[in-house]
């Protein structure tokens, strides 16, 4: 009887949280799902059901497919650049914990994460400027030829990856540092006694032991990579003829379809595709890293 | 005197006393603008209304055009709070008017707008739907050539180019190059990159001057792509010739008004607001303006009123739109901001005589023609998709000089344009 009462109390206590979660998190997803199978122009009251027509049209839409490919390249590029760099940087900072500059190292790596995105992107836009940018000036001074960072389709994508990674790095390093600080020191002492070098300890102990952290950081980085928008917008698709090749990404395409082309149902279908991709990738990452973790 | 009568007298007395001693009820309206440079103008209009509306607070809220369009789309579809004056081009406002999200203008405003002494029929039509006035015309975007007179003189050129072929010839002569022959100052700044829709709109202007149009109204309300033809080949061919053959411009070069003001380009086509921008940012620039060979775009921008404000606030908002059209405010707008007012019967000579650059916008040849962006729901979608294709074409040197390849590209783009029109039931068979 007492257990039943406790159970009922627990359910009642959790109910408000569940209700808020359902209202704030699940409600919009269900609503988007509903809109994705309708034809709605944002301002009309009529929202006819059109089945999967929006999805069928999406996969024949060259702009959507371009946006999908660009977004995927950016998301995976950011993840591939950020994860190893963050792990190495965190390892170095952790190794230098006793240094009086330890705080400075941590702060300087974390600052890009808290800097407001738009001014940061503007600064990077200047860095990548083909005519006036310091990056090309450096390349020329080293004997290279200047590059059209923001105009060449591939280089424009690379520039966005660099900007996103620069921003994501601080957070990833911070999480890895927490991971490093929680690693058992006894394992490292044993490795040192066995004659393992620092690099060997990092390769064969730190990396496997940090797998849960890597899973978390890679999921967060990948998901935020798929939601890239402001970086692409400021860096390469400003208004009024600002020099820069427009790098079409999914969120930009969605916004254009919803609020400029007034095709909310179509934009909702794009959002559902994005959700599905992120869910599949997150599931795959969990499965991959857990599987390997269990096999050890 | 009974108790009730005493109470009634006391109440009447208190009400009368309150009417005389309490301040008038405060009023508030918002001005939603997509042109940040218009801010001082609207603030000036607000100031000019102080006599009639001493307790009116006017919140001027400008943001960039694309953000403004999104704000309006969200605001109108979910319901705007208070009374707002919304600045919108006719092509964008049309859908809201047709959906009943914009109220019709009250009788006094409608009368003001419809009076031929105030506005030409083109602008009345642009602010109306089904013969009902919904907005108050204010200004228009109209293109003309801006050219650097010092650079023209140095290149031995007198006056502006008069044909589209001359544009390329002039651009070649005006381009300044480094020792390797690479352009360092473009001869003619073309819109090759940046925000997507603008690329198509600027190309449309060149296309129009070659005799084409982006979409053609074949029968009332029915449209078809109008650029997969000789005019289209000439327009796109001219871009490609300038980029790859004559090399008068590159995609990486600084462009638009900023480049012109910094003397990084010798000429470019833009609207009249550039005059105000030059006056503010590069007052010593030696430049002149000229009409285009055939004609220009005329994009009317109107002031609409929407929201759930009180009757008094809504009336104040409409009065604001009317006050914006007071002659002294319009003269100030032209002189200080540079957008061309739409009202007729106003003496702008004090500005046009003093600032010669306006001449191209007001003194054009008799056979000069204008086109406008049609008020159809898919126009932005059409332009965005065409712009994405044009960007690819501008980056493709293989098409330069190959008219057949250009035509094939245009036919493919036109197919997509027609497919969008068909999707919306707007395609002419």
XYZ file of C-alpha atoms in Angstrom:
725
model
C 0.000 0.000 0.000
C 2.811 2.347 1.016
C 4.780 1.489 -2.146
C 1.741 2.203 -4.261
C 1.276 5.551 -2.562
C 4.914 6.410 -3.085
C 4.648 5.436 -6.710
C 1.580 7.609 -7.138
C 3.351 10.498 -5.400
C 6.375 10.083 -7.664
C 4.171 10.157 -10.745
C 2.306 13.226 -9.504
C 5.574 14.970 -8.681
C 6.938 14.260 -12.135
C 3.753 15.171 -13.952
C 4.310 18.953 -14.112
C 7.794 18.390 -15.542
C 6.445 15.933 -18.097
C 3.657 18.335 -18.974
C 6.092 21.227 -19.530
C 8.393 18.949 -21.532
C 5.501 17.781 -23.705
C 4.239 21.310 -24.208
C 7.600 22.951 -24.895
C 9.584 20.182 -26.580
C 7.197 17.647 -28.041
C 4.348 20.011 -28.972
C 6.308 21.948 -31.595
C 7.656 18.719 -33.101
C 4.161 17.258 -33.422
C 2.895 20.541 -34.840
C 5.762 20.647 -37.380
C 5.005 17.042 -38.309
C 1.387 17.998 -38.888
C 2.331 21.022 -40.999
C 4.737 18.986 -43.123
C 1.832 17.106 -44.708
C -0.158 20.252 -45.399
C -0.076 23.109 -47.854
C -0.056 26.328 -45.845
C 0.963 29.801 -46.985
C 1.378 31.204 -43.451
C -1.351 33.792 -43.789
C -4.330 31.797 -45.011
C -6.687 29.860 -42.747
C -6.943 26.984 -45.173
C -4.353 24.228 -44.636
C -5.322 21.341 -46.919
C -3.836 17.905 -46.262
C -1.552 16.941 -49.169
C 0.017 13.756 -47.862
C 3.675 13.298 -48.702
C 3.651 15.740 -51.634
C 6.005 18.163 -49.851
C 8.526 15.369 -49.237
C 8.301 14.146 -52.826
C 8.906 17.675 -54.114
C 11.806 18.168 -51.677
C 13.847 15.368 -53.156
C 13.548 16.865 -56.639
C 14.390 20.375 -55.418
C 17.937 21.310 -56.418
C 18.184 24.077 -53.791
C 17.153 21.717 -50.999
C 19.571 19.028 -52.164
C 22.389 21.584 -52.354
C 21.515 22.780 -48.864
C 21.417 19.200 -47.583
C 24.852 18.345 -49.004
C 26.379 21.636 -47.806
C 24.961 21.194 -44.317
C 26.178 17.613 -44.074
C 29.689 18.629 -45.191
C 29.762 21.457 -42.665
C 28.419 19.305 -39.801
C 30.841 16.411 -40.372
C 33.705 18.795 -41.170
C 33.207 20.658 -37.906
C 33.007 17.399 -35.964
C 36.124 15.946 -37.590
C 38.090 19.121 -36.982
C 36.808 19.872 -33.499
C 36.945 16.501 -31.743
C 40.636 15.622 -32.225
C 41.761 19.230 -31.798
C 39.733 19.637 -28.628
C 41.021 16.358 -27.207
C 44.664 17.263 -27.869
C 44.241 20.792 -26.545
C 42.462 19.541 -23.423
C 45.246 16.976 -22.921
C 47.896 19.684 -23.180
C 46.031 22.029 -20.849
C 45.468 19.188 -18.363
C 49.146 18.291 -18.547
C 49.990 21.917 -17.737
C 47.442 22.195 -14.899
C 50.044 23.208 -12.397
C 51.374 25.976 -14.614
C 50.526 29.485 -13.475
C 49.226 30.091 -16.994
C 46.687 27.216 -16.768
C 43.780 29.636 -16.257
C 44.923 31.707 -19.204
C 45.081 28.645 -21.471
C 41.578 27.546 -20.495
C 40.103 31.026 -20.831
C 41.707 31.759 -24.181
C 40.381 28.512 -25.651
C 36.895 29.042 -24.193
C 36.481 32.726 -25.152
C 35.382 32.095 -28.787
C 32.470 30.045 -27.444
C 31.059 32.981 -25.482
C 31.835 35.714 -28.005
C 28.722 36.949 -29.781
C 28.397 35.128 -33.076
C 27.722 38.004 -35.472
C 30.736 40.208 -34.598
C 32.922 37.099 -34.573
C 31.676 36.104 -38.022
C 32.239 39.654 -39.276
C 35.827 39.481 -38.038
C 36.310 36.164 -39.821
C 34.748 37.631 -42.944
C 37.506 40.227 -42.935
C 40.148 37.548 -42.315
C 38.895 35.581 -45.328
C 38.492 38.650 -47.564
C 40.118 37.862 -50.924
C 41.463 41.373 -51.474
C 42.022 42.873 -48.038
C 42.156 39.888 -45.687
C 45.199 39.110 -43.530
C 44.978 35.404 -44.388
C 45.717 36.029 -48.066
C 48.364 38.595 -47.092
C 50.090 35.880 -45.049
C 49.820 33.338 -47.876
C 51.295 35.822 -50.366
C 54.136 36.755 -47.986
C 54.984 33.050 -47.749
C 55.140 32.800 -51.525
C 51.675 31.331 -52.142
C 48.890 32.684 -54.303
C 45.828 34.377 -52.782
C 42.651 32.320 -52.538
C 39.011 33.296 -53.036
C 37.966 32.002 -49.646
C 34.393 33.214 -49.745
C 33.719 32.792 -53.485
C 35.049 29.401 -54.431
C 32.275 26.897 -53.584
C 34.642 24.510 -51.799
C 36.676 27.165 -50.022
C 33.502 28.932 -48.876
C 32.401 25.682 -47.232
C 35.846 25.242 -45.705
C 35.713 28.811 -44.334
C 32.410 28.095 -42.599
C 33.816 24.874 -41.152
C 36.804 26.790 -39.754
C 34.547 29.442 -38.200
C 32.177 26.870 -36.658
C 35.066 24.777 -35.334
C 36.720 27.855 -33.847
C 33.506 28.495 -31.938
C 32.790 24.910 -30.952
C 36.319 24.222 -29.767
C 36.042 26.059 -26.438
C 33.055 24.073 -25.256
C 34.541 20.764 -26.412
C 37.845 21.486 -24.642
C 35.993 22.337 -21.452
C 34.075 19.063 -21.474
C 37.229 17.083 -22.295
C 39.065 18.805 -19.428
C 36.383 17.592 -17.019
C 36.878 14.138 -18.503
C 40.655 14.267 -18.126
C 40.363 15.379 -14.501
C 38.166 12.401 -13.704
C 40.442 9.794 -15.232
C 41.963 7.407 -12.644
C 45.587 8.402 -11.994
C 46.501 4.847 -10.947
C 46.191 3.635 -14.537
C 48.643 6.273 -15.734
C 51.074 5.493 -12.900
C 50.960 1.824 -13.878
C 51.563 2.731 -17.524
C 54.493 4.942 -16.575
C 55.999 2.067 -14.537
C 55.582 -0.122 -17.601
C 57.597 2.434 -19.597
C 54.788 4.041 -21.610
C 55.593 7.479 -23.008
C 53.211 10.433 -22.663
C 52.002 10.015 -26.239
C 51.468 6.275 -25.727
C 49.493 6.946 -22.543
C 47.363 9.440 -24.434
C 46.860 7.076 -27.373
C 46.181 3.854 -25.447
C 44.670 5.154 -22.190
C 43.174 8.618 -22.540
C 41.405 8.126 -25.850
C 39.632 4.873 -24.895
C 38.819 6.094 -21.386
C 37.363 9.334 -22.752
C 34.949 7.531 -25.066
C 31.779 8.616 -23.190
C 32.988 12.206 -23.344
C 33.795 11.818 -27.047
C 30.296 10.454 -27.619
C 28.691 13.400 -25.874
C 30.868 16.042 -27.541
C 30.519 14.514 -30.996
C 26.712 14.326 -30.719
C 26.468 17.917 -29.540
C 28.894 19.145 -32.216
C 27.188 17.221 -35.000
C 23.695 18.338 -34.031
C 24.731 21.982 -33.764
C 26.594 21.564 -37.070
C 23.384 20.476 -38.777
C 21.671 23.560 -37.375
C 24.282 25.934 -38.818
C 22.746 29.177 -40.046
C 24.113 32.458 -38.723
C 27.710 31.583 -39.601
C 26.774 30.881 -43.220
C 24.469 33.880 -43.355
C 26.998 36.416 -42.075
C 30.094 34.936 -43.663
C 28.877 34.174 -47.123
C 25.420 35.421 -47.908
C 25.063 38.963 -46.701
C 22.510 41.262 -48.280
C 22.976 44.145 -50.710
C 25.638 42.579 -52.850
C 28.154 42.002 -50.093
C 30.919 39.954 -51.653
C 30.535 36.336 -50.773
C 29.140 33.236 -52.372
C 25.895 32.161 -50.823
C 26.408 28.882 -49.045
C 22.937 27.441 -48.865
C 22.336 25.489 -45.668
C 19.184 23.733 -44.475
C 18.090 26.284 -41.884
C 18.547 29.139 -44.378
C 16.527 27.214 -46.961
C 13.792 26.564 -44.391
C 13.617 30.234 -43.405
C 13.420 31.314 -47.031
C 10.688 28.826 -47.818
C 8.667 29.690 -44.725
C 8.969 33.457 -44.540
C 9.905 34.633 -48.013
C 8.208 32.081 -50.213
C 5.362 31.565 -47.708
C 5.499 27.768 -48.003
C 5.314 26.792 -44.373
C 4.266 23.196 -45.037
C 7.217 22.740 -47.353
C 9.604 24.275 -44.809
C 8.112 21.996 -42.128
C 8.860 19.003 -44.347
C 12.481 20.186 -44.532
C 12.524 20.462 -40.743
C 11.262 16.873 -40.460
C 14.011 15.665 -42.792
C 16.579 17.507 -40.673
C 15.129 15.989 -37.496
C 15.251 12.521 -39.002
C 18.867 12.926 -40.105
C 19.950 14.163 -36.680
C 18.082 11.326 -34.932
C 19.623 8.676 -37.195
C 23.126 10.076 -36.811
C 22.808 10.412 -33.055
C 21.509 6.845 -32.802
C 24.341 5.622 -35.003
C 26.943 7.415 -32.895
C 25.546 5.939 -29.682
C 25.444 2.464 -31.198
C 28.939 2.722 -32.636
C 30.663 4.002 -29.541
C 28.723 1.769 -27.145
C 29.394 -1.287 -29.240
C 33.113 -0.594 -29.314
C 33.065 0.285 -25.619
C 31.410 -3.050 -24.757
C 33.795 -5.056 -26.903
C 36.804 -3.829 -24.925
C -32.253 67.055 -3.078
C -32.433 63.347 -2.842
C -29.407 61.210 -2.086
C -29.401 59.869 -5.643
C -29.432 63.336 -7.175
C -26.570 64.402 -4.919
C -24.565 61.394 -5.944
C -25.254 62.054 -9.625
C -24.145 65.701 -9.307
C -20.991 64.657 -7.501
C -20.159 62.147 -10.224
C -20.724 64.680 -13.000
C -18.561 67.200 -11.180
C -15.777 64.684 -10.692
C -15.882 63.670 -14.350
C -15.736 67.286 -15.518
C -12.870 67.996 -13.131
C -10.977 64.939 -14.353
C -11.449 65.982 -17.962
C -9.820 69.331 -17.263
C -7.089 68.305 -14.861
C -5.959 64.823 -15.944
C -3.567 64.616 -18.892
C -4.938 63.427 -22.253
C -4.660 59.666 -22.747
C -1.233 58.732 -24.109
C -1.146 57.251 -27.593
C 1.458 54.979 -29.094
C 2.193 53.731 -32.612
C 5.076 51.764 -34.114
C 6.727 52.294 -37.471
C 8.041 49.040 -38.915
C 10.594 49.813 -41.600
C 12.898 47.680 -43.733
C 15.169 50.567 -44.622
C 17.303 51.708 -41.669
C 18.309 54.867 -43.546
C 14.650 56.003 -43.288
C 14.851 56.311 -39.481
C 15.603 60.058 -39.315
C 12.812 60.710 -41.809
C 10.206 58.912 -39.709
C 11.479 60.625 -36.564
C 11.049 63.930 -38.352
C 7.501 63.041 -39.377
C 6.729 62.086 -35.766
C 8.057 65.432 -34.624
C 5.901 67.245 -37.177
C 2.778 65.600 -35.707
C 3.342 66.971 -32.194
C 0.883 69.826 -32.809
C -2.068 67.520 -33.501
C -0.896 64.645 -31.303
C 0.961 66.060 -28.285
C 0.759 62.751 -26.423
C 1.659 60.472 -29.278
C 4.704 58.252 -28.856
C 6.111 57.015 -32.160
C 8.452 54.034 -31.954
C 10.510 53.797 -35.127
C 11.717 50.207 -35.504
C 13.912 49.736 -38.580
C 15.726 46.510 -39.459
C 17.235 45.168 -42.651
C 14.777 44.433 -45.451
C 14.830 40.621 -45.343
C 14.447 40.579 -41.566
C 11.662 43.123 -41.895
C 9.823 40.890 -44.372
C 10.081 37.986 -41.932
C 8.913 40.173 -39.051
C 5.887 41.312 -41.032
C 5.061 37.755 -42.146
C 5.134 36.500 -38.565
C 3.501 39.583 -37.082
C 0.583 39.751 -39.473
C -0.100 36.034 -39.424
C -0.080 35.818 -35.622
C -1.571 39.250 -34.903
C 0.238 42.528 -34.332
C -0.140 44.271 -30.995
C -1.062 47.937 -30.988
C -1.177 50.152 -34.060
C 1.663 49.759 -36.540
C 2.560 51.608 -39.699
C 4.153 49.023 -41.975
C 6.427 49.989 -44.835
C 6.127 47.445 -47.657
C 6.651 47.234 -51.374
C 3.519 46.580 -53.406
C 4.736 43.157 -54.506
C 5.185 42.016 -50.892
C 2.066 43.664 -49.469
C -0.269 42.182 -52.088
C -0.613 38.796 -50.423
C -1.502 40.303 -47.024
C -4.081 42.607 -48.550
C -5.643 39.736 -50.496
C -5.702 37.593 -47.332
C -7.577 40.316 -45.445
C -4.737 40.927 -42.998
C -4.466 44.620 -43.838
C -7.419 46.912 -43.209
C -8.595 49.226 -45.960
C -7.714 52.877 -45.514
C -10.347 55.070 -43.829
C -12.363 57.399 -46.046
C -10.219 60.510 -45.535
C -7.007 58.635 -46.350
C -8.588 56.894 -49.326
C -9.710 60.253 -50.651
C -6.216 61.699 -50.185
C -4.582 58.805 -52.041
C -7.130 58.698 -54.872
C -6.893 62.409 -55.580
C -5.091 62.732 -58.959
C -3.558 65.949 -57.680
C -1.627 63.886 -55.113
C -0.646 60.661 -56.865
C -0.448 59.349 -60.410
C -2.639 56.388 -61.330
C 0.345 53.980 -61.266
C 0.910 54.703 -57.577
C -2.802 54.682 -56.716
C -3.101 51.241 -58.311
C 0.009 50.095 -56.460
C -1.590 51.029 -53.130
C -5.001 49.547 -53.988
C -6.657 46.178 -54.434
C -10.023 45.687 -56.105
C -10.431 49.470 -56.388
C -10.064 49.882 -52.626
C -7.150 51.849 -51.165
C -5.133 49.905 -48.587
C -1.924 51.891 -48.368
C -0.462 55.347 -48.704
C 2.202 55.663 -51.427
C 5.503 57.003 -50.129
C 8.617 56.373 -52.223
C 9.930 54.198 -54.997
C 13.045 52.325 -55.928
C 14.140 53.383 -59.383
C 17.455 52.521 -60.993
C 19.906 54.709 -62.891
C 23.573 54.615 -63.770
C 26.030 56.126 -61.295
C 29.405 56.917 -62.842
C 32.635 58.390 -61.591
C 33.232 61.519 -63.702
C 36.929 61.744 -62.803
C 37.552 58.183 -64.012
C 35.481 58.817 -67.139
C 37.557 61.924 -67.938
C 40.816 60.035 -67.351
C 39.621 57.327 -69.754
C 38.730 59.968 -72.347
C 34.991 59.247 -72.104
C 32.435 61.991 -72.347
C 29.048 61.366 -70.808
C 27.372 58.105 -69.912
C 26.996 55.086 -72.234
C 23.789 55.227 -74.260
C 23.397 51.647 -75.457
C 23.952 48.333 -73.708
C 26.841 47.577 -76.065
C 28.472 50.835 -75.008
C 28.243 49.725 -71.380
C 30.720 46.932 -72.092
C 32.961 49.171 -74.240
C 33.053 51.814 -71.532
C 33.675 49.209 -68.833
C 36.698 47.930 -70.745
C 38.164 51.405 -71.047
C 37.464 52.235 -67.422
C 38.935 49.118 -65.840
C 42.201 49.769 -64.048
C 44.635 46.863 -63.942
C 47.804 45.851 -62.131
C 51.062 44.925 -63.882
C 49.724 41.395 -64.521
C 46.585 42.689 -66.207
C 44.282 41.781 -63.310
C 41.567 44.352 -62.641
C 42.050 46.373 -59.465
C 39.250 48.885 -60.133
C 36.282 47.387 -61.918
C 34.968 49.172 -64.991
C 31.373 48.174 -64.268
C 30.291 46.683 -60.974
C 27.766 43.907 -61.593
C 25.826 42.037 -58.926
C 27.516 38.641 -59.025
C 27.268 37.486 -55.410
C 25.664 38.148 -52.039
C 22.005 37.851 -51.078
C 20.274 35.640 -53.584
C 17.160 37.487 -54.751
C 19.021 40.699 -55.561
C 21.165 38.894 -58.135
C 18.076 38.063 -60.196
C 16.567 41.515 -59.727
C 19.720 43.277 -60.974
C 19.979 40.873 -63.914
C 16.317 41.581 -64.686
C 17.188 45.261 -65.069
C 19.923 44.469 -67.614
C 17.582 41.985 -69.324
C 14.887 44.658 -69.557
C 17.323 47.009 -71.260
C 18.019 44.271 -73.797
C 14.274 43.955 -74.470
C 13.342 41.023 -72.225
C 11.591 40.486 -68.940
C 11.732 37.922 -66.186
C 8.072 36.959 -66.393
C 5.552 38.073 -68.950
C 1.828 38.521 -68.239
C 0.469 36.702 -71.274
C -3.167 37.060 -70.217
C -4.656 38.700 -67.098
C -3.247 36.885 -64.064
C -1.357 34.327 -66.160
C 2.405 34.478 -66.548
C 5.275 32.801 -68.350
C 9.073 33.080 -68.168
C 10.199 35.821 -70.550
C 13.950 35.398 -70.654
C 14.745 32.256 -72.664
C 15.126 34.314 -75.831
C 17.528 36.602 -77.650
C 17.284 39.300 -74.969
C 18.166 36.739 -72.303
C 21.170 35.529 -74.290
C 22.372 39.112 -74.708
C 21.889 39.932 -71.008
C 23.657 36.851 -69.672
C 26.222 37.058 -72.474
C 27.042 40.618 -71.429
C 27.719 39.501 -67.844
C 29.951 36.659 -69.021
C 31.812 38.869 -71.522
C 32.574 41.364 -68.791
C 33.733 38.677 -66.366
C 35.722 36.371 -68.644
C 36.460 38.081 -71.972
C 36.943 41.764 -71.217
C 37.745 41.011 -67.561
C 36.282 44.317 -66.384
C 35.012 42.822 -63.138
C 35.624 39.748 -60.997
C 33.405 38.096 -58.456
C 35.946 38.817 -55.711
C 36.110 42.572 -56.298
C 34.389 44.972 -53.914
C 31.021 45.908 -55.358
C 27.887 47.986 -54.966
C 27.587 51.455 -53.393
C 30.442 50.907 -50.982
C 32.863 50.136 -53.814
C 31.641 53.136 -55.812
C 32.080 55.451 -52.847
C 35.627 54.138 -52.327
C 36.409 54.525 -56.043
C 36.869 50.776 -56.425
C 34.502 50.752 -59.386
C 33.891 53.280 -62.159
C 30.157 52.743 -62.659
C 27.188 50.754 -61.417
C 23.392 50.759 -61.569
C 21.474 51.489 -58.383
C 18.519 53.309 -56.872
C 18.459 56.975 -55.833
C 19.185 56.295 -52.172
C 22.850 56.055 -53.186
C 22.853 59.847 -53.623
C 22.085 60.314 -49.927
C 24.594 57.612 -49.040
C 27.350 59.299 -51.059
C 26.549 62.657 -49.469
C 27.000 61.075 -46.042
C 29.981 58.794 -46.705
C 31.910 60.218 -49.660
C 30.891 63.868 -50.070
C 33.928 64.674 -52.242
C 33.248 61.932 -54.783
C 33.079 63.276 -58.347
C 30.148 61.492 -59.942
C 27.068 61.901 -62.077
C 23.984 59.838 -62.904
C 22.315 58.911 -66.179
C 19.116 57.155 -67.234
C 19.509 53.633 -68.583
C 19.268 53.006 -72.335
C 15.684 51.706 -72.409
C 14.104 52.053 -68.990
C 14.225 51.121 -65.353
C 12.510 49.312 -62.537
C 10.046 51.327 -60.446
C 9.287 49.579 -57.195
C 6.657 51.479 -55.201
C 6.853 51.318 -51.427
C 3.715 52.175 -49.475
C 2.758 52.691 -45.846
C 0.073 50.340 -44.523
C -1.562 50.240 -41.106
C -2.293 47.066 -39.167
C -2.667 45.801 -35.628
C -5.182 45.620 -32.808
C -4.699 49.168 -31.549
C -7.533 51.359 -30.343
C -9.518 53.349 -32.896
C -7.630 56.470 -31.842
C -4.226 54.809 -32.246
C -5.169 53.370 -35.632
C -6.289 56.812 -36.772
C -3.004 58.265 -35.513
C -1.159 55.629 -37.552
C -3.050 56.557 -40.705
C -2.422 60.231 -39.985
C 1.265 59.406 -39.663
C 1.234 57.845 -43.142
C -0.456 60.986 -44.449
C 1.919 63.320 -42.590
C 4.841 61.484 -44.179
C 3.507 62.823 -47.482
C 3.489 66.450 -46.405
C 5.522 68.418 -48.994
C 8.134 69.656 -46.503
C 8.715 66.115 -45.259
C 9.036 64.741 -48.802
C 11.514 67.440 -49.806
C 13.523 66.544 -46.704
C 13.307 62.842 -47.612
C 14.650 63.441 -51.108
C 17.419 65.757 -49.961
C 18.611 63.778 -46.949
C 17.789 60.141 -47.632
C 17.585 60.077 -51.410
C 14.567 57.807 -51.973
C 12.255 59.248 -54.624
C 8.895 60.416 -53.240
C 5.844 59.307 -55.222
C 3.623 62.288 -54.585
C 2.998 64.630 -57.477
C 2.472 68.366 -57.279
C 5.332 68.875 -54.852
C 8.075 71.298 -55.824
C 11.322 69.369 -55.487
C 13.334 71.875 -57.547
C 15.173 73.179 -54.465
C 16.737 69.705 -54.227
C 16.962 68.652 -57.869
C 18.497 71.989 -58.889
C 21.090 71.770 -56.167
C 21.883 68.051 -56.421
C 22.277 67.324 -60.109
C 22.518 63.584 -59.515
C 18.733 63.427 -59.163
C 18.276 64.528 -62.766
C 18.559 60.973 -64.121
C 15.687 59.926 -61.863
C 13.305 62.744 -62.732
C 14.400 64.032 -66.163
C 14.379 60.973 -68.375
C 13.557 60.669 -72.111
C 9.923 60.640 -73.139
C 10.089 57.074 -74.417
C 11.721 55.862 -71.209
C 9.818 52.828 -69.911
C 9.330 51.378 -66.472
C 8.568 47.912 -65.177
C 7.685 46.732 -61.708
C 7.860 43.488 -59.800
C 4.411 41.886 -60.128
C 2.404 41.369 -57.002
C 2.189 37.574 -57.183
C 2.887 35.272 -54.280
C 5.672 33.307 -55.954
C 7.775 36.201 -57.188
C 10.405 35.841 -54.439
C 10.604 32.081 -54.935
C 11.081 32.584 -58.691
C 13.808 35.147 -58.223
C 15.623 33.190 -55.515
C 15.759 30.067 -57.665
C 16.803 31.965 -60.769
C 19.480 33.766 -58.749
C 20.921 30.435 -57.597
C 21.167 29.327 -61.229
C 22.614 32.667 -62.362
C 25.315 32.411 -59.708
C 26.353 29.081 -61.219
C 26.310 30.610 -64.708
C 28.456 33.567 -63.643
C 31.013 31.090 -62.320
C 31.100 29.111 -65.573
C 33.670 30.481 -68.062
C 32.800 27.723 -70.557
C 29.538 29.481 -71.427
C 31.252 32.745 -72.383
C 30.852 33.411 -76.114
C 28.744 30.273 -76.605
C 25.232 31.508 -77.368
C 23.881 27.979 -77.731
C 25.118 27.039 -74.249
C 23.662 30.247 -72.825
C 20.313 29.546 -74.471
C 20.314 25.975 -73.152
C 20.979 27.324 -69.658
C 18.192 29.895 -69.973
C 15.732 27.305 -71.255
C 16.496 25.071 -68.302
C 16.044 27.989 -65.872
C 12.821 29.076 -67.606
C 11.491 25.544 -67.281
C 11.869 25.803 -63.521
C 10.265 29.269 -63.494
C 7.288 27.950 -65.458
C 7.027 24.903 -63.185
C 6.722 27.189 -60.144
C 4.091 29.283 -61.914
C 2.217 26.112 -62.803
C 2.364 24.887 -59.197
C 0.589 28.071 -58.138
C -1.912 27.974 -61.013
C -0.415 31.101 -62.564
C 1.123 29.646 -65.723
C -0.171 30.906 -69.063
C -0.717 28.014 -71.454
